[in-house]
Amino acid sequence: MINAFAVNGMGTQAVELYREMPNNLRDHVSQICVLNACSHAGLLHEARTIFNEIS
């Protein structure tokens, strides 16, 4: 679902969905998808925040 938002230009919604997910359900696939969504939507600040949370 996060990737679907990403490829349809809905980066903000992708980030919102990612943030609503419980931490134990966030895996490498969802993390890559949300970073991709941020990239396509120009959400640099969100991408950096999420990347720092992952690292």
Short mmCIF file of C-alpha atoms in Angstrom, two decimals, residues 1-7 9-21 30-41 43 45-47 49-50:
data_model
loop_
_atom_site.label_atom_id
_atom_site.label_comp_id
_atom_site.label_asym_id
_atom_site.label_seq_id
_atom_site.Cartn_x
_atom_site.Cartn_y
_atom_site.Cartn_z
CA MET A 1 0.00 0.00 0.00
CA ILE A 2 2.88 2.37 0.81
CA ASN A 3 4.41 1.67 -2.59
CA ALA A 4 1.06 2.24 -4.30
CA PHE A 5 0.88 5.67 -2.72
CA ALA A 6 4.47 6.32 -3.80
CA VAL A 7 3.99 5.48 -7.48
CA GLY A 9 2.31 10.72 -6.37
CA MET A 10 0.85 10.46 -2.88
CA GLY A 11 4.04 10.65 -0.84
CA THR A 12 2.45 12.37 2.14
CA GLN A 13 -0.15 9.62 2.45
CA ALA A 14 2.60 6.99 2.21
CA VAL A 15 4.45 8.60 5.12
CA GLU A 16 1.23 8.85 7.14
CA LEU A 17 0.49 5.16 6.60
CA TYR A 18 4.06 4.23 7.53
CA ARG A 19 3.81 6.29 10.73
CA GLU A 20 0.53 4.54 11.64
CA MET A 21 2.13 1.09 11.34
CA SER A 30 8.17 -0.91 4.06
CA GLN A 31 11.20 1.23 4.92
CA ILE A 32 12.46 1.21 1.34
CA CYS A 33 8.97 1.95 0.01
CA VAL A 34 8.47 4.94 2.30
CA LEU A 35 11.91 6.33 1.47
CA ASN A 36 11.08 5.91 -2.22
CA ALA A 37 7.80 7.76 -1.67
CA CYS A 38 9.65 10.59 0.05
CA SER A 39 12.13 10.75 -2.82
CA HIS A 40 9.45 11.01 -5.50
CA ALA A 41 7.44 13.57 -3.54
CA LEU A 43 9.97 15.13 1.12
CA HIS A 45 13.05 16.26 5.71
CA GLU A 46 10.69 13.30 6.19
CA ALA A 47 13.12 10.98 4.41
CA THR A 49 13.92 11.65 9.77
CA ILE A 50 12.81 8.15 8.77
#
